[in-house]
Amino acid sequence: AYLMVDGVRDETSGKTLAASEWKATWTNLDEITMAGRFIIYSVQEDPVPAGYEVSYSGGPYNHTITNTKKATLELKKIWVGTPGSVYLNIGTTEYGTEIASQLTTDTILTTGPKPVAPGTYYFSENIGPITDLSEYISTFNCTVTPAGANVNAVMPSIIMPDNIVLEAGESAVCTYTNTQRDKIVVEN
């Protein structure tokens, strides 16, 4: 953690905290500049630990740095029958693509894992260039590790987006499975 003096990082103030330490104190700080202006102090986490998101609160004399472990999301596609092509979307809003939008192909069937802050995320699939989704029955499911997330999946889901609420550190792998409908061909 570094001390920030009037918004500028004081390079001499860095404190490395061991895993067992959760508090740093800076003492004997000037309160007023030579020109008579009050000095504003804050803190900065640097570097932010990998896989975490940092937030700051408090002040003017007590500052809190909070590191929140990110969650991860991945959206996969399974085709049963003739494979098609769709856009797999993960967003922070219904039908959104803020986190990912991936066109599936014969070899690309996932958005890949995406690190995200804890919160609510929405999943949807949109028709690709040559796919008629009315020829498929679509189902959606998620596996969350560790358990405890609130999963809301409406099946089948082509019109309504599916969503999930993830807590800090949870991982979710969600899958749309599109099963091709049987066809009856009548010939004369």
mmCIF file of N, CA, C and O in Angstrom, residues 73-151:
data_model
loop_
_atom_site.group_PDB
_atom_site.id
_atom_site.type_symbol
_atom_site.label_atom_id
_atom_site.label_comp_id
_atom_site.label_asym_id
_atom_site.label_seq_id
_atom_site.Cartn_x
_atom_site.Cartn_y
_atom_site.Cartn_z
ATOM 1 N N LEU A 73 -16.630 -16.554 -15.182
ATOM 2 C CA LEU A 73 -17.769 -17.040 -15.958
ATOM 3 C C LEU A 73 -17.276 -17.599 -17.275
ATOM 4 O O LEU A 73 -16.364 -17.056 -17.886
ATOM 5 N N GLU A 74 -17.914 -18.669 -17.702
ATOM 6 C CA GLU A 74 -17.646 -19.203 -19.042
ATOM 7 C C GLU A 74 -18.967 -19.707 -19.604
ATOM 8 O O GLU A 74 -19.755 -20.332 -18.902
ATOM 9 N N LEU A 75 -19.213 -19.417 -20.873
ATOM 10 C CA LEU A 75 -20.419 -19.879 -21.546
ATOM 11 C C LEU A 75 -20.003 -20.801 -22.685
ATOM 12 O O LEU A 75 -19.163 -20.434 -23.508
ATOM 13 N N LYS A 76 -20.578 -22.010 -22.682
ATOM 14 C CA LYS A 76 -20.227 -23.021 -23.682
ATOM 15 C C LYS A 76 -21.449 -23.368 -24.529
ATOM 16 O O LYS A 76 -22.586 -23.118 -24.132
ATOM 17 N N LYS A 77 -21.183 -24.004 -25.666
ATOM 18 C CA LYS A 77 -22.232 -24.426 -26.588
ATOM 19 C C LYS A 77 -22.045 -25.903 -26.908
ATOM 20 O O LYS A 77 -20.930 -26.361 -27.167
ATOM 21 N N ILE A 78 -23.154 -26.649 -26.855
ATOM 22 C CA ILE A 78 -23.163 -28.052 -27.290
ATOM 23 C C ILE A 78 -24.239 -28.174 -28.359
ATOM 24 O O ILE A 78 -25.367 -27.722 -28.169
ATOM 25 N N TRP A 79 -23.881 -28.781 -29.483
ATOM 26 C CA TRP A 79 -24.834 -29.061 -30.555
ATOM 27 C C TRP A 79 -25.116 -30.558 -30.567
ATOM 28 O O TRP A 79 -24.194 -31.360 -30.561
ATOM 29 N N VAL A 80 -26.381 -30.932 -30.591
ATOM 30 C CA VAL A 80 -26.782 -32.330 -30.755
ATOM 31 C C VAL A 80 -27.495 -32.385 -32.104
ATOM 32 O O VAL A 80 -28.550 -31.787 -32.272
ATOM 33 N N GLY A 81 -26.882 -33.081 -33.039
ATOM 34 C CA GLY A 81 -27.371 -33.060 -34.423
ATOM 35 C C GLY A 81 -26.434 -32.186 -35.245
ATOM 36 O O GLY A 81 -25.267 -31.992 -34.895
ATOM 37 N N THR A 82 -26.933 -31.645 -36.319
ATOM 38 C CA THR A 82 -26.115 -30.801 -37.201
ATOM 39 C C THR A 82 -25.739 -29.512 -36.482
ATOM 40 O O THR A 82 -26.620 -28.781 -36.021
ATOM 41 N N PRO A 83 -24.439 -29.229 -36.375
ATOM 42 C CA PRO A 83 -24.044 -28.003 -35.675
ATOM 43 C C PRO A 83 -24.448 -26.768 -36.476
ATOM 44 O O PRO A 83 -24.422 -26.762 -37.697
ATOM 45 N N GLY A 84 -24.784 -25.741 -35.749
ATOM 46 C CA GLY A 84 -25.097 -24.460 -36.357
ATOM 47 C C GLY A 84 -24.083 -23.435 -35.911
ATOM 48 O O GLY A 84 -22.965 -23.774 -35.529
ATOM 49 N N SER A 85 -24.494 -22.183 -35.950
ATOM 50 C CA SER A 85 -23.612 -21.096 -35.550
ATOM 51 C C SER A 85 -24.443 -20.049 -34.822
ATOM 52 O O SER A 85 -25.463 -19.592 -35.338
ATOM 53 N N VAL A 86 -24.031 -19.697 -33.605
ATOM 54 C CA VAL A 86 -24.716 -18.681 -32.814
ATOM 55 C C VAL A 86 -23.688 -17.776 -32.150
ATOM 56 O O VAL A 86 -22.506 -18.115 -32.068
ATOM 57 N N TYR A 87 -24.150 -16.644 -31.695
ATOM 58 C CA TYR A 87 -23.338 -15.779 -30.850
ATOM 59 C C TYR A 87 -23.656 -16.123 -29.401
ATOM 60 O O TYR A 87 -24.816 -16.091 -29.002
ATOM 61 N N LEU A 88 -22.638 -16.480 -28.626
ATOM 62 C CA LEU A 88 -22.778 -16.695 -27.192
ATOM 63 C C LEU A 88 -22.479 -15.363 -26.512
ATOM 64 O O LEU A 88 -21.411 -14.783 -26.731
ATOM 65 N N ASN A 89 -23.407 -14.880 -25.685
ATOM 66 C CA ASN A 89 -23.266 -13.555 -25.075
ATOM 67 C C ASN A 89 -23.322 -13.633 -23.558
ATOM 68 O O ASN A 89 -24.166 -14.331 -22.997
ATOM 69 N N ILE A 90 -22.427 -12.885 -22.909
ATOM 70 C CA ILE A 90 -22.456 -12.683 -21.465
ATOM 71 C C ILE A 90 -22.475 -11.179 -21.242
ATOM 72 O O ILE A 90 -21.626 -10.456 -21.775
ATOM 73 N N GLY A 91 -23.456 -10.715 -20.454
ATOM 74 C CA GLY A 91 -23.559 -9.283 -20.217
ATOM 75 C C GLY A 91 -23.941 -8.954 -18.797
ATOM 76 O O GLY A 91 -24.309 -9.824 -18.006
ATOM 77 N N THR A 92 -23.872 -7.678 -18.482
ATOM 78 C CA THR A 92 -24.310 -7.176 -17.186
ATOM 79 C C THR A 92 -25.747 -6.677 -17.260
ATOM 80 O O THR A 92 -26.315 -6.251 -16.263
ATOM 81 N N THR A 93 -26.332 -6.726 -18.462
ATOM 82 C CA THR A 93 -27.728 -6.370 -18.703
ATOM 83 C C THR A 93 -28.366 -7.477 -19.538
ATOM 84 O O THR A 93 -27.664 -8.252 -20.188
ATOM 85 N N GLU A 94 -29.698 -7.544 -19.540
ATOM 86 C CA GLU A 94 -30.388 -8.542 -20.354
ATOM 87 C C GLU A 94 -29.980 -8.371 -21.815
ATOM 88 O O GLU A 94 -29.961 -7.257 -22.326
ATOM 89 N N TYR A 95 -29.637 -9.472 -22.456
ATOM 90 C CA TYR A 95 -29.191 -9.515 -23.858
ATOM 91 C C TYR A 95 -27.883 -8.762 -24.074
ATOM 92 O O TYR A 95 -27.510 -8.488 -25.203
ATOM 93 N N GLY A 96 -27.187 -8.413 -22.997
ATOM 94 C CA GLY A 96 -25.961 -7.631 -23.107
ATOM 95 C C GLY A 96 -24.779 -8.456 -23.587
ATOM 96 O O GLY A 96 -24.782 -9.692 -23.554
ATOM 97 N N THR A 97 -23.759 -7.734 -24.034
ATOM 98 C CA THR A 97 -22.512 -8.353 -24.503
ATOM 99 C C THR A 97 -21.307 -7.681 -23.851
ATOM 100 O O THR A 97 -20.204 -7.755 -24.373
ATOM 101 N N GLU A 98 -21.523 -7.035 -22.694
ATOM 102 C CA GLU A 98 -20.453 -6.273 -22.061
ATOM 103 C C GLU A 98 -19.271 -7.144 -21.639
ATOM 104 O O GLU A 98 -18.143 -6.675 -21.592
ATOM 105 N N ILE A 99 -19.511 -8.408 -21.315
ATOM 106 C CA ILE A 99 -18.435 -9.295 -20.863
ATOM 107 C C ILE A 99 -17.869 -10.099 -22.026
ATOM 108 O O ILE A 99 -16.661 -10.236 -22.170
ATOM 109 N N ALA A 100 -18.747 -10.639 -22.878
ATOM 110 C CA ALA A 100 -18.267 -11.454 -24.004
ATOM 111 C C ALA A 100 -19.362 -11.592 -25.055
ATOM 112 O O ALA A 100 -20.548 -11.590 -24.742
ATOM 113 N N SER A 101 -18.923 -11.724 -26.300
ATOM 114 C CA SER A 101 -19.791 -12.106 -27.409
ATOM 115 C C SER A 101 -18.922 -12.898 -28.366
ATOM 116 O O SER A 101 -17.963 -12.371 -28.926
ATOM 117 N N GLN A 102 -19.219 -14.186 -28.503
ATOM 118 C CA GLN A 102 -18.375 -15.076 -29.298
ATOM 119 C C GLN A 102 -19.221 -15.809 -30.331
ATOM 120 O O GLN A 102 -20.186 -16.476 -29.987
ATOM 121 N N LEU A 103 -18.849 -15.687 -31.608
ATOM 122 C CA LEU A 103 -19.505 -16.454 -32.662
ATOM 123 C C LEU A 103 -18.959 -17.872 -32.624
ATOM 124 O O LEU A 103 -17.746 -18.085 -32.678
ATOM 125 N N THR A 104 -19.852 -18.864 -32.529
ATOM 126 C CA THR A 104 -19.397 -20.252 -32.485
ATOM 127 C C THR A 104 -19.115 -20.744 -33.906
ATOM 128 O O THR A 104 -19.712 -20.289 -34.879
ATOM 129 N N THR A 105 -18.179 -21.667 -33.985
ATOM 130 C CA THR A 105 -17.843 -22.347 -35.233
ATOM 131 C C THR A 105 -17.723 -23.835 -34.906
ATOM 132 O O THR A 105 -18.013 -24.245 -33.781
ATOM 133 N N ASP A 106 -17.252 -24.612 -35.864
ATOM 134 C CA ASP A 106 -17.039 -26.038 -35.604
ATOM 135 C C ASP A 106 -15.998 -26.260 -34.510
ATOM 136 O O ASP A 106 -16.028 -27.265 -33.808
ATOM 137 N N THR A 107 -15.042 -25.326 -34.365
ATOM 138 C CA THR A 107 -13.953 -25.512 -33.401
ATOM 139 C C THR A 107 -14.020 -24.553 -32.216
ATOM 140 O O THR A 107 -13.381 -24.797 -31.199
ATOM 141 N N ILE A 108 -14.756 -23.453 -32.324
ATOM 142 C CA ILE A 108 -14.890 -22.503 -31.213
ATOM 143 C C ILE A 108 -16.284 -22.667 -30.629
ATOM 144 O O ILE A 108 -17.274 -22.287 -31.246
ATOM 145 N N LEU A 109 -16.343 -23.247 -29.432
ATOM 146 C CA LEU A 109 -17.627 -23.535 -28.792
ATOM 147 C C LEU A 109 -17.711 -22.965 -27.375
ATOM 148 O O LEU A 109 -18.457 -23.456 -26.548
ATOM 149 N N THR A 110 -16.932 -21.895 -27.095
ATOM 150 C CA THR A 110 -16.909 -21.310 -25.762
ATOM 151 C C THR A 110 -16.476 -19.851 -25.829
ATOM 152 O O THR A 110 -15.771 -19.444 -26.759
ATOM 153 N N THR A 111 -16.903 -19.090 -24.821
ATOM 154 C CA THR A 111 -16.402 -17.723 -24.673
ATOM 155 C C THR A 111 -15.032 -17.726 -24.010
ATOM 156 O O THR A 111 -14.335 -16.723 -24.021
ATOM 157 N N GLY A 112 -14.669 -18.873 -23.403
ATOM 158 C CA GLY A 112 -13.480 -18.928 -22.567
ATOM 159 C C GLY A 112 -13.813 -18.326 -21.204
ATOM 160 O O GLY A 112 -14.803 -17.607 -21.063
ATOM 161 N N PRO A 113 -13.025 -18.644 -20.171
ATOM 162 C CA PRO A 113 -13.305 -18.102 -18.838
ATOM 163 C C PRO A 113 -13.071 -16.592 -18.811
ATOM 164 O O PRO A 113 -12.080 -16.108 -19.348
ATOM 165 N N LYS A 114 -13.979 -15.863 -18.180
ATOM 166 C CA LYS A 114 -13.889 -14.401 -18.083
ATOM 167 C C LYS A 114 -13.902 -14.001 -16.608
ATOM 168 O O LYS A 114 -14.847 -14.318 -15.888
ATOM 169 N N PRO A 115 -12.867 -13.278 -16.128
ATOM 170 C CA PRO A 115 -12.888 -12.802 -14.742
ATOM 171 C C PRO A 115 -13.872 -11.643 -14.614
ATOM 172 O O PRO A 115 -13.895 -10.746 -15.455
ATOM 173 N N VAL A 116 -14.701 -11.681 -13.574
ATOM 174 C CA VAL A 116 -15.724 -10.651 -13.362
ATOM 175 C C VAL A 116 -15.837 -10.319 -11.882
ATOM 176 O O VAL A 116 -15.496 -11.136 -11.029
ATOM 177 N N ALA A 117 -16.333 -9.151 -11.593
ATOM 178 C CA ALA A 117 -16.627 -8.771 -10.214
ATOM 179 C C ALA A 117 -17.865 -9.543 -9.754
ATOM 180 O O ALA A 117 -18.690 -9.945 -10.579
ATOM 181 N N PRO A 118 -18.025 -9.787 -8.466
ATOM 182 C CA PRO A 118 -19.251 -10.429 -7.990
ATOM 183 C C PRO A 118 -20.468 -9.617 -8.435
ATOM 184 O O PRO A 118 -20.415 -8.396 -8.488
ATOM 185 N N GLY A 119 -21.539 -10.314 -8.792
ATOM 186 C CA GLY A 119 -22.742 -9.613 -9.236
ATOM 187 C C GLY A 119 -23.634 -10.491 -10.078
ATOM 188 O O GLY A 119 -23.459 -11.710 -10.144
ATOM 189 N N THR A 120 -24.585 -9.859 -10.770
ATOM 190 C CA THR A 120 -25.544 -10.549 -11.623
ATOM 191 C C THR A 120 -25.102 -10.454 -13.069
ATOM 192 O O THR A 120 -24.744 -9.370 -13.549
ATOM 193 N N TYR A 121 -25.146 -11.591 -13.752
ATOM 194 C CA TYR A 121 -24.744 -11.653 -15.158
ATOM 195 C C TYR A 121 -25.817 -12.368 -15.955
ATOM 196 O O TYR A 121 -26.481 -13.267 -15.462
ATOM 197 N N TYR A 122 -25.964 -11.940 -17.212
ATOM 198 C CA TYR A 122 -26.997 -12.465 -18.100
ATOM 199 C C TYR A 122 -26.359 -13.191 -19.269
ATOM 200 O O TYR A 122 -25.310 -12.784 -19.772
ATOM 201 N N PHE A 123 -27.022 -14.263 -19.701
ATOM 202 C CA PHE A 123 -26.554 -15.076 -20.818
ATOM 203 C C PHE A 123 -27.620 -15.082 -21.897
ATOM 204 O O PHE A 123 -28.812 -15.122 -21.599
ATOM 205 N N SER A 124 -27.180 -15.077 -23.138
ATOM 206 C CA SER A 124 -28.119 -15.217 -24.248
ATOM 207 C C SER A 124 -27.357 -15.788 -25.434
ATOM 208 O O SER A 124 -26.127 -15.780 -25.477
ATOM 209 N N GLU A 125 -28.118 -16.324 -26.369
ATOM 210 C CA GLU A 125 -27.530 -16.751 -27.625
ATOM 211 C C GLU A 125 -28.345 -16.118 -28.744
ATOM 212 O O GLU A 125 -29.570 -16.054 -28.678
ATOM 213 N N ASN A 126 -27.651 -15.590 -29.733
ATOM 214 C CA ASN A 126 -28.297 -14.962 -30.878
ATOM 215 C C ASN A 126 -27.989 -15.781 -32.122
ATOM 216 O O ASN A 126 -26.924 -16.410 -32.222
ATOM 217 N N ILE A 127 -28.882 -15.711 -33.058
ATOM 218 C CA ILE A 127 -28.725 -16.462 -34.306
ATOM 219 C C ILE A 127 -27.455 -16.029 -35.024
ATOM 220 O O ILE A 127 -27.171 -14.839 -35.166
ATOM 221 N N GLY A 128 -26.684 -17.030 -35.469
ATOM 222 C CA GLY A 128 -25.497 -16.776 -36.268
ATOM 223 C C GLY A 128 -25.868 -16.585 -37.728
ATOM 224 O O GLY A 128 -27.055 -16.555 -38.088
ATOM 225 N N PRO A 129 -24.862 -16.501 -38.594
ATOM 226 C CA PRO A 129 -25.102 -16.175 -39.998
ATOM 227 C C PRO A 129 -26.013 -17.162 -40.749
ATOM 228 O O PRO A 129 -26.742 -16.746 -41.632
ATOM 229 N N ILE A 130 -25.961 -18.455 -40.428
ATOM 230 C CA ILE A 130 -26.718 -19.422 -41.238
ATOM 231 C C ILE A 130 -27.561 -20.383 -40.411
ATOM 232 O O ILE A 130 -27.966 -21.418 -40.898
ATOM 233 N N THR A 131 -27.870 -20.040 -39.186
ATOM 234 C CA THR A 131 -28.566 -20.970 -38.299
ATOM 235 C C THR A 131 -29.989 -20.501 -38.029
ATOM 236 O O THR A 131 -30.218 -19.339 -37.721
ATOM 237 N N ASP A 132 -30.927 -21.427 -38.152
ATOM 238 C CA ASP A 132 -32.324 -21.177 -37.795
ATOM 239 C C ASP A 132 -32.573 -21.895 -36.466
ATOM 240 O O ASP A 132 -32.709 -23.119 -36.426
ATOM 241 N N LEU A 133 -32.609 -21.132 -35.369
ATOM 242 C CA LEU A 133 -32.748 -21.745 -34.046
ATOM 243 C C LEU A 133 -34.102 -22.410 -33.838
ATOM 244 O O LEU A 133 -34.260 -23.202 -32.917
ATOM 245 N N SER A 134 -35.076 -22.125 -34.686
ATOM 246 C CA SER A 134 -36.367 -22.812 -34.555
ATOM 247 C C SER A 134 -36.243 -24.297 -34.890
ATOM 248 O O SER A 134 -37.124 -25.082 -34.572
ATOM 249 N N GLU A 135 -35.128 -24.696 -35.494
ATOM 250 C CA GLU A 135 -34.879 -26.104 -35.804
ATOM 251 C C GLU A 135 -34.267 -26.847 -34.621
ATOM 252 O O GLU A 135 -33.964 -28.032 -34.719
ATOM 253 N N TYR A 136 -34.071 -26.147 -33.497
ATOM 254 C CA TYR A 136 -33.414 -26.726 -32.329
ATOM 255 C C TYR A 136 -34.245 -26.490 -31.074
ATOM 256 O O TYR A 136 -34.959 -25.504 -30.959
ATOM 257 N N ILE A 137 -34.125 -27.392 -30.127
ATOM 258 C CA ILE A 137 -34.645 -27.190 -28.784
ATOM 259 C C ILE A 137 -33.455 -26.755 -27.938
ATOM 260 O O ILE A 137 -32.419 -27.428 -27.901
ATOM 261 N N SER A 138 -33.584 -25.627 -27.267
ATOM 262 C CA SER A 138 -32.469 -25.055 -26.514
ATOM 263 C C SER A 138 -32.695 -25.228 -25.019
ATOM 264 O O SER A 138 -33.785 -24.944 -24.509
ATOM 265 N N THR A 139 -31.673 -25.722 -24.311
ATOM 266 C CA THR A 139 -31.702 -25.796 -22.849
ATOM 267 C C THR A 139 -30.470 -25.093 -22.302
ATOM 268 O O THR A 139 -29.471 -24.909 -23.011
ATOM 269 N N PHE A 140 -30.538 -24.706 -21.040
ATOM 270 C CA PHE A 140 -29.471 -23.939 -20.408
ATOM 271 C C PHE A 140 -29.229 -24.491 -19.014
ATOM 272 O O PHE A 140 -30.176 -24.799 -18.295
ATOM 273 N N ASN A 141 -27.962 -24.647 -18.628
ATOM 274 C CA ASN A 141 -27.655 -25.019 -17.248
ATOM 275 C C ASN A 141 -26.310 -24.444 -16.847
ATOM 276 O O ASN A 141 -25.508 -24.084 -17.702
ATOM 277 N N CYS A 142 -26.090 -24.356 -15.552
ATOM 278 C CA CYS A 142 -24.835 -23.830 -15.007
ATOM 279 C C CYS A 142 -24.327 -24.744 -13.910
ATOM 280 O O CYS A 142 -25.109 -25.287 -13.134
ATOM 281 N N THR A 143 -23.014 -24.857 -13.838
ATOM 282 C CA THR A 143 -22.343 -25.523 -12.729
ATOM 283 C C THR A 143 -21.528 -24.454 -12.020
ATOM 284 O O THR A 143 -20.697 -23.793 -12.644
ATOM 285 N N VAL A 144 -21.790 -24.277 -10.722
ATOM 286 C CA VAL A 144 -21.134 -23.228 -9.947
ATOM 287 C C VAL A 144 -20.227 -23.869 -8.911
ATOM 288 O O VAL A 144 -20.624 -24.785 -8.206
ATOM 289 N N THR A 145 -18.987 -23.361 -8.808
ATOM 290 C CA THR A 145 -18.034 -23.834 -7.816
ATOM 291 C C THR A 145 -17.457 -22.632 -7.097
ATOM 292 O O THR A 145 -16.968 -21.728 -7.752
ATOM 293 N N PRO A 146 -17.420 -22.520 -5.797
ATOM 294 C CA PRO A 146 -18.150 -23.364 -4.864
ATOM 295 C C PRO A 146 -19.642 -23.077 -4.926
ATOM 296 O O PRO A 146 -20.062 -22.053 -5.455
ATOM 297 N N ALA A 147 -20.398 -23.975 -4.355
ATOM 298 C CA ALA A 147 -21.853 -23.861 -4.375
ATOM 299 C C ALA A 147 -22.293 -22.631 -3.595
ATOM 300 O O ALA A 147 -21.569 -22.106 -2.777
ATOM 301 N N GLY A 148 -23.529 -22.214 -3.851
ATOM 302 C CA GLY A 148 -24.080 -21.095 -3.101
ATOM 303 C C GLY A 148 -24.586 -19.979 -3.971
ATOM 304 O O GLY A 148 -25.221 -19.058 -3.488
ATOM 305 N N ALA A 149 -24.321 -20.019 -5.280
ATOM 306 C CA ALA A 149 -24.832 -18.959 -6.148
ATOM 307 C C ALA A 149 -26.306 -19.193 -6.424
ATOM 308 O O ALA A 149 -26.789 -20.313 -6.390
ATOM 309 N N ASN A 150 -26.996 -18.130 -6.694
ATOM 310 C CA ASN A 150 -28.416 -18.190 -7.016
ATOM 311 C C ASN A 150 -28.556 -18.307 -8.529
ATOM 312 O O ASN A 150 -28.250 -17.372 -9.247
ATOM 313 N N VAL A 151 -28.971 -19.459 -9.020
ATOM 314 C CA VAL A 151 -29.093 -19.686 -10.459
ATOM 315 C C VAL A 151 -30.554 -19.590 -10.857
ATOM 316 O O VAL A 151 -31.414 -20.196 -10.245
#
